[in-house]
Short mmCIF file of C-alpha atoms in Angstrom, two decimals:
data_model
loop_
_atom_site.label_atom_id
_atom_site.label_comp_id
_atom_site.label_asym_id
_atom_site.label_seq_id
_atom_site.Cartn_x
_atom_site.Cartn_y
_atom_site.Cartn_z
CA UNK A 1 -68.82 -32.42 146.96
CA UNK A 2 -69.40 -29.79 149.68
CA UNK A 3 -68.71 -26.26 149.45
CA UNK A 4 -64.78 -25.74 150.30
CA UNK A 5 -64.24 -24.20 153.57
CA UNK A 6 -61.15 -23.67 155.56
CA UNK A 7 -61.24 -24.53 159.20
CA UNK A 8 -58.58 -24.49 162.08
CA UNK A 9 -57.83 -28.41 162.57
CA UNK A 10 -58.43 -28.03 166.44
CA UNK A 11 -62.15 -26.52 165.72
CA UNK A 12 -62.64 -29.92 163.47
CA UNK A 13 -61.66 -32.24 166.60
CA UNK A 14 -57.72 -32.69 165.78
CA UNK A 15 -55.73 -32.91 168.67
CA UNK A 16 -53.12 -30.33 167.65
CA UNK A 17 -53.57 -27.80 170.37
CA UNK A 18 -50.43 -26.99 172.87
CA UNK A 19 -51.79 -29.23 175.42
CA UNK A 20 -52.27 -32.48 172.95
CA UNK A 21 -55.97 -31.58 173.13
CA UNK A 22 -58.78 -30.11 170.58
CA UNK A 23 -61.46 -27.53 170.30
CA UNK A 24 -63.80 -29.41 168.50
CA UNK A 25 -67.13 -27.53 167.64
CA UNK A 26 -70.30 -29.84 167.58
CA UNK A 27 -72.08 -27.70 165.17
CA UNK A 28 -69.11 -27.45 162.58
CA UNK A 29 -68.14 -31.11 162.83
CA UNK A 30 -71.35 -32.67 162.98
CA UNK A 31 -73.79 -30.55 160.85
CA UNK A 32 -71.90 -28.38 158.48
CA UNK A 33 -69.55 -31.37 157.43
CA UNK A 34 -72.57 -32.61 155.53
CA UNK A 35 -72.65 -29.28 153.37
CA UNK A 36 -68.99 -28.15 153.49
CA UNK A 37 -65.94 -29.76 152.31
CA UNK A 38 -63.46 -28.68 155.52
CA UNK A 39 -59.83 -28.27 154.95
CA UNK A 40 -58.45 -28.24 158.10
CA UNK A 41 -55.21 -26.10 158.85
CA UNK A 42 -52.97 -25.80 162.40
CA UNK A 43 -50.56 -23.17 161.66
CA UNK A 44 -48.47 -23.99 164.63
CA UNK A 45 -48.12 -27.62 163.67
CA UNK A 46 -47.47 -26.01 160.00
CA UNK A 47 -44.55 -24.04 161.16
CA UNK A 48 -43.02 -27.42 162.70
CA UNK A 49 -44.14 -26.79 166.61
CA UNK A 50 -44.59 -30.12 168.33
CA UNK A 51 -48.00 -31.38 170.08
CA UNK A 52 -47.71 -31.09 172.87
CA UNK A 53 -45.64 -27.87 172.90
CA UNK A 54 -44.83 -24.95 175.19
CA UNK A 55 -47.50 -21.96 174.98
CA UNK A 56 -47.09 -19.01 172.82
CA UNK A 57 -48.45 -15.46 173.00
CA UNK A 58 -48.76 -12.36 170.80
CA UNK A 59 -46.55 -9.43 172.26
CA UNK A 60 -46.18 -5.70 171.18
CA UNK A 61 -42.64 -5.10 170.58
CA UNK A 62 -43.49 -1.39 169.74
CA UNK A 63 -42.60 -1.61 165.85
CA UNK A 64 -44.68 -4.75 165.19
CA UNK A 65 -46.72 -7.45 166.96
CA UNK A 66 -44.51 -10.61 167.40
CA UNK A 67 -45.64 -14.12 168.21
CA UNK A 68 -43.23 -15.32 170.85
CA UNK A 69 -42.78 -18.03 173.42
CA UNK A 70 -44.84 -17.35 176.87
CA UNK A 71 -41.99 -18.12 178.96
CA UNK A 72 -39.11 -17.28 176.74
CA UNK A 73 -39.85 -14.23 174.72
CA UNK A 74 -36.60 -14.55 172.75
CA UNK A 75 -38.30 -17.48 170.86
CA UNK A 76 -39.76 -15.64 168.04
CA UNK A 77 -42.09 -17.32 165.42
CA UNK A 78 -43.35 -14.38 163.86
CA UNK A 79 -41.35 -14.75 160.49
CA UNK A 80 -41.89 -18.65 160.21
CA UNK A 81 -45.79 -18.01 160.72
CA UNK A 82 -46.01 -15.17 158.10
CA UNK A 83 -44.05 -17.20 155.88
CA UNK A 84 -46.29 -20.28 156.26
CA UNK A 85 -49.45 -18.21 155.82
CA UNK A 86 -48.16 -16.80 152.63
CA UNK A 87 -47.31 -19.98 151.46
CA UNK A 88 -50.79 -21.51 152.21
CA UNK A 89 -52.91 -18.79 151.29
CA UNK A 90 -52.35 -19.18 147.56
CA UNK A 91 -53.90 -22.65 147.86
CA UNK A 92 -57.21 -21.27 149.51
CA UNK A 93 -58.53 -19.37 146.03
CA UNK A 94 -61.42 -21.82 146.05
CA UNK A 95 -62.25 -21.53 149.65
CA UNK A 96 -65.73 -19.90 150.23
CA UNK A 97 -65.26 -19.51 153.86
CA UNK A 98 -63.07 -20.11 156.95
CA UNK A 99 -63.77 -21.01 160.65
CA UNK A 100 -60.78 -20.04 163.00
CA UNK A 101 -60.14 -20.89 166.79
CA UNK A 102 -60.91 -18.22 168.89
CA UNK A 103 -58.42 -16.41 171.23
CA UNK A 104 -55.60 -18.61 169.55
CA UNK A 105 -52.48 -16.01 168.91
CA UNK A 106 -52.18 -17.85 165.55
CA UNK A 107 -55.85 -18.12 164.45
CA UNK A 108 -57.88 -15.75 166.68
CA UNK A 109 -60.10 -13.28 164.60
CA UNK A 110 -60.45 -10.70 167.13
CA UNK A 111 -59.75 -9.57 171.02
CA UNK A 112 -56.65 -12.19 171.30
CA UNK A 113 -54.74 -11.22 174.30
CA UNK A 114 -51.88 -8.94 173.29
CA UNK A 115 -49.04 -8.44 176.09
CA UNK A 116 -46.45 -5.76 176.64
CA UNK A 117 -43.11 -6.86 177.66
CA UNK A 118 -43.80 -6.40 181.27
CA UNK A 119 -46.61 -8.77 180.86
CA UNK A 120 -49.39 -6.37 181.19
CA UNK A 121 -52.28 -6.89 178.35
CA UNK A 122 -53.36 -4.20 176.04
CA UNK A 123 -57.28 -3.56 176.12
CA UNK A 124 -58.82 -4.85 172.99
CA UNK A 125 -56.44 -7.40 172.00
CA UNK A 126 -55.39 -8.11 168.60
CA UNK A 127 -55.73 -10.84 165.65
CA UNK A 128 -53.56 -13.70 165.51
CA UNK A 129 -50.75 -13.64 163.17
CA UNK A 130 -52.39 -16.35 160.59
CA UNK A 131 -55.65 -15.06 160.50
CA UNK A 132 -54.44 -11.54 160.06
CA UNK A 133 -52.39 -12.55 156.89
CA UNK A 134 -55.51 -14.30 155.57
CA UNK A 135 -57.86 -11.30 156.07
CA UNK A 136 -55.28 -9.07 154.39
CA UNK A 137 -54.67 -11.27 151.44
CA UNK A 138 -58.15 -12.60 151.36
CA UNK A 139 -60.74 -9.62 152.41
CA UNK A 140 -63.80 -10.89 150.56
CA UNK A 141 -63.29 -14.29 152.21
CA UNK A 142 -66.12 -14.77 155.04
CA UNK A 143 -64.13 -15.67 158.29
CA UNK A 144 -65.90 -16.65 161.74
CA UNK A 145 -64.54 -17.71 165.17
CA UNK A 146 -65.94 -21.27 166.44
CA UNK A 147 -67.33 -19.52 169.70
CA UNK A 148 -69.26 -16.87 167.58
CA UNK A 149 -71.07 -19.69 165.84
CA UNK A 150 -73.28 -20.12 169.20
CA UNK A 151 -74.77 -16.87 168.17
CA UNK A 152 -77.79 -17.58 165.79
CA UNK A 153 -77.60 -14.21 163.83
CA UNK A 154 -73.75 -14.25 163.61
CA UNK A 155 -73.94 -17.90 162.54
CA UNK A 156 -76.91 -17.38 159.77
CA UNK A 157 -74.84 -14.43 158.37
CA UNK A 158 -71.50 -16.41 158.24
CA UNK A 159 -73.22 -19.30 156.67
CA UNK A 160 -75.12 -17.04 154.37
CA UNK A 161 -72.04 -15.37 153.09
CA UNK A 162 -70.49 -18.93 152.17
CA UNK A 163 -73.39 -19.79 150.06
CA UNK A 164 -73.54 -16.50 148.49
CA UNK A 165 -69.68 -16.67 147.54
CA UNK A 166 -70.07 -20.24 146.39
CA UNK A 167 -73.06 -19.10 144.16
CA UNK A 168 -70.90 -16.38 142.72
CA UNK A 169 -68.18 -18.84 141.81
CA UNK A 170 -70.38 -20.94 140.30
CA UNK A 171 -72.18 -18.46 138.32
CA UNK A 172 -68.78 -17.82 136.48
CA UNK A 173 -67.46 -21.59 136.43
CA UNK A 174 -67.50 -21.35 132.76
CA UNK A 175 -65.97 -18.14 132.46
CA UNK A 176 -66.57 -14.25 133.53
CA UNK A 177 -68.97 -12.63 131.19
CA UNK A 178 -71.26 -9.45 131.86
CA UNK A 179 -74.27 -11.83 131.11
CA UNK A 180 -73.57 -14.20 134.20
CA UNK A 181 -72.56 -11.35 136.35
CA UNK A 182 -75.96 -9.33 135.59
CA UNK A 183 -77.92 -12.47 136.06
CA UNK A 184 -76.04 -13.37 139.33
CA UNK A 185 -76.50 -9.68 140.83
CA UNK A 186 -80.39 -9.82 139.74
CA UNK A 187 -80.80 -12.77 141.96
CA UNK A 188 -79.15 -11.24 144.98
CA UNK A 189 -81.26 -7.99 144.80
CA UNK A 190 -83.46 -8.44 147.82
CA UNK A 191 -80.46 -9.97 149.67
CA UNK A 192 -78.79 -6.87 149.18
CA UNK A 193 -82.05 -4.87 149.90
CA UNK A 194 -81.98 -6.67 153.28
CA UNK A 195 -78.30 -6.58 154.44
CA UNK A 196 -77.32 -3.15 153.10
CA UNK A 197 -79.55 -1.00 151.37
CA UNK A 198 -76.99 1.60 150.60
CA UNK A 199 -75.01 -0.93 148.59
CA UNK A 200 -78.13 -1.99 147.21
CA UNK A 201 -78.54 1.39 145.47
CA UNK A 202 -75.02 1.71 144.66
CA UNK A 203 -73.98 -1.95 143.10
CA UNK A 204 -77.06 -1.80 140.82
CA UNK A 205 -75.63 1.09 138.54
CA UNK A 206 -72.11 -0.37 139.12
CA UNK A 207 -73.21 -3.64 137.45
CA UNK A 208 -75.35 -1.91 135.02
CA UNK A 209 -71.98 -0.20 133.57
CA UNK A 210 -70.16 -3.38 133.13
CA UNK A 211 -70.16 -2.89 129.40
CA UNK A 212 -67.71 0.07 130.10
CA UNK A 213 -65.05 -2.35 131.67
CA UNK A 214 -62.65 -3.80 129.17
CA UNK A 215 -60.99 -6.16 131.89
CA UNK A 216 -63.83 -8.28 133.11
CA UNK A 217 -61.44 -9.78 135.41
CA UNK A 218 -60.96 -6.45 137.12
CA UNK A 219 -64.51 -5.92 137.41
CA UNK A 220 -65.16 -9.43 139.10
CA UNK A 221 -62.54 -8.70 141.69
CA UNK A 222 -63.96 -5.22 142.53
CA UNK A 223 -67.79 -6.64 142.39
CA UNK A 224 -66.77 -9.70 144.36
CA UNK A 225 -65.49 -7.23 147.25
CA UNK A 226 -68.29 -5.08 147.29
CA UNK A 227 -70.62 -7.86 147.34
CA UNK A 228 -69.22 -9.70 150.33
CA UNK A 229 -68.55 -6.03 152.00
CA UNK A 230 -72.52 -5.47 151.79
CA UNK A 231 -73.37 -9.07 152.92
CA UNK A 232 -71.29 -8.96 156.19
CA UNK A 233 -73.79 -6.45 157.29
CA UNK A 234 -76.42 -8.28 159.41
CA UNK A 235 -79.92 -8.02 158.10
CA UNK A 236 -82.12 -6.05 160.32
CA UNK A 237 -85.41 -6.73 161.45
CA UNK A 238 -86.63 -3.47 159.70
CA UNK A 239 -84.71 -4.06 156.53
CA UNK A 240 -86.22 -7.83 156.37
CA UNK A 241 -89.97 -6.48 156.70
CA UNK A 242 -89.21 -3.92 154.03
CA UNK A 243 -88.19 -6.62 151.83
CA UNK A 244 -91.18 -8.53 152.92
CA UNK A 245 -93.44 -5.84 152.10
CA UNK A 246 -91.72 -5.40 148.69
CA UNK A 247 -92.17 -9.22 147.76
CA UNK A 248 -95.98 -8.77 149.14
CA UNK A 249 -96.41 -6.58 146.05
CA UNK A 250 -95.93 -8.90 143.68
CA UNK A 251 -99.02 -11.07 144.81
CA UNK A 252 -101.30 -8.07 144.96
CA UNK A 253 -103.08 -9.28 141.80
CA UNK A 254 -103.19 -12.97 142.91
CA UNK A 255 -104.47 -13.21 146.33
CA UNK A 256 -107.74 -12.34 147.74
CA UNK A 257 -108.56 -9.99 150.30
CA UNK A 258 -108.33 -12.85 153.42
CA UNK A 259 -105.19 -13.94 152.08
CA UNK A 260 -103.62 -10.23 151.78
CA UNK A 261 -104.55 -9.53 155.31
CA UNK A 262 -103.06 -12.91 156.51
CA UNK A 263 -99.71 -12.13 154.73
CA UNK A 264 -99.51 -8.73 156.15
CA UNK A 265 -100.33 -9.85 159.35
CA UNK A 266 -97.80 -12.57 159.76
CA UNK A 267 -95.02 -10.08 158.17
CA UNK A 268 -96.07 -7.42 161.20
CA UNK A 269 -95.96 -9.85 163.70
CA UNK A 270 -92.69 -10.61 162.57
CA UNK A 271 -91.80 -6.94 162.69
CA UNK A 272 -92.87 -6.71 166.32
CA UNK A 273 -90.57 -9.78 167.07
CA UNK A 274 -93.65 -12.10 167.93
CA UNK A 275 -92.64 -14.52 164.91
CA UNK A 276 -89.40 -15.90 163.59
CA UNK A 277 -88.41 -14.96 159.70
CA UNK A 278 -89.05 -18.46 158.80
CA UNK A 279 -92.98 -17.49 159.32
CA UNK A 280 -93.58 -15.07 156.59
CA UNK A 281 -91.03 -16.87 154.14
CA UNK A 282 -92.87 -19.80 154.49
CA UNK A 283 -96.07 -18.41 153.65
CA UNK A 284 -94.63 -16.45 150.86
CA UNK A 285 -92.82 -19.59 149.46
CA UNK A 286 -96.51 -21.21 149.75
CA UNK A 287 -98.06 -18.59 147.52
CA UNK A 288 -95.06 -18.75 145.07
CA UNK A 289 -96.13 -22.27 144.28
CA UNK A 290 -99.82 -21.35 143.56
CA UNK A 291 -99.12 -18.18 141.62
CA UNK A 292 -95.51 -18.71 140.37
CA UNK A 293 -93.44 -15.46 139.31
CA UNK A 294 -90.06 -16.31 137.52
CA UNK A 295 -88.47 -13.02 139.45
CA UNK A 296 -89.15 -14.04 142.95
CA UNK A 297 -88.87 -17.81 142.37
CA UNK A 298 -84.90 -16.73 141.28
CA UNK A 299 -84.52 -14.58 144.35
CA UNK A 300 -81.64 -16.15 146.58
CA UNK A 301 -83.55 -14.38 149.50
CA UNK A 302 -86.17 -16.66 149.31
CA UNK A 303 -83.92 -19.93 148.89
CA UNK A 304 -80.35 -18.96 150.43
CA UNK A 305 -79.07 -22.29 151.96
CA UNK A 306 -80.56 -26.08 153.07
CA UNK A 307 -83.52 -25.76 154.94
CA UNK A 308 -82.61 -28.48 156.93
CA UNK A 309 -79.68 -26.19 158.66
CA UNK A 310 -82.79 -24.46 160.34
CA UNK A 311 -80.65 -20.97 160.39
CA UNK A 312 -83.88 -18.61 159.89
CA UNK A 313 -85.71 -20.31 162.82
CA UNK A 314 -84.10 -18.03 165.46
CA UNK A 315 -84.11 -14.86 163.52
#
C-alpha cells in the first residue's frame, strides 16, 4: 500500500474539467503512482456540476471572495463549495500530501485569477475556494500544484515532506509515546539542520521538554505543525554543505588522509555548484557501509525516499 496522497482528479487524468478534458500530470500519474495511493477529488463535480459545464471564476465582492459563474455572476457556488470541503476534509486525516490543479478557481494554490465585478482582475490573485479551506483546516499538510512539480527543487521538497509526514505517522502508529517522538525527532536532526537551522535549534529543547506535557496528543499536534513548517523551507546549498561537513566529522577516525581529502573535495565541489547533492551523499553512504555509525545510519537525511525517484540528481 502506497502513501495516501490527495490529488485533483483532472491531474490524475480523469476527464472532469469544464470542457470535458483533463490536465494529466505525467510525473504524478506514471511515476508517483508507484509510491503513492492517490485519492482523486474533483470539487466541482463533487458539488453536482456537470461535465462539461459553464466556466466559473473567483470574484471579490468586497466582503468575501465568491465562486461565481463567469457569464452569470448571480450563480454563486461559494457556500456549496465550502460545505463540500468541510464535509470531505475530515476524511483526509490520513493523507500525507495533496497535489492540486494550478489556476483552478476551486483547487489553485496561488495566483488564481481574482476578478472585480467590472471584469478587471486583481494583481496577485487568490487561492481556490476548496484548497483555501484545505489549507485552513490542515495547515501541516504538504500541498503543491501540478505545474510547480516541474521545478526539481520544489518537487524534491514537496515529496520529501510527504515521506517525512508518513514517517511521523508510522512512528506513532502504535500510539503516541515520549519515546517514539524522541526517536523520530533524532532521525530528523540533520534534515532540520539543512532546511531550517533556527527550527533545529528551537525544536530540540521543545522535544526535550516533552515530559512536561500531560497531554501527548496536544504535544503531537504542536510538534507536527512546527516540524512541517520547518521542512517547508527548502534546503539551501549553504545549509546542505554545513550538514555534509558535519557528517564528515563522524569519519575523522576512520578515513585515511586521501579519503578525507576526496570527501572534502566532493563536498566543496557541491558547494560551488559543480556537482549535484547526490555526489557527496553517495560517497558518504559508501563510507557508511565500510565504517558503520548507528547515529548516521538512522538519519533520514541520508535516506529520505526511494532512490529511483532521482530527486537529488538536480539539486
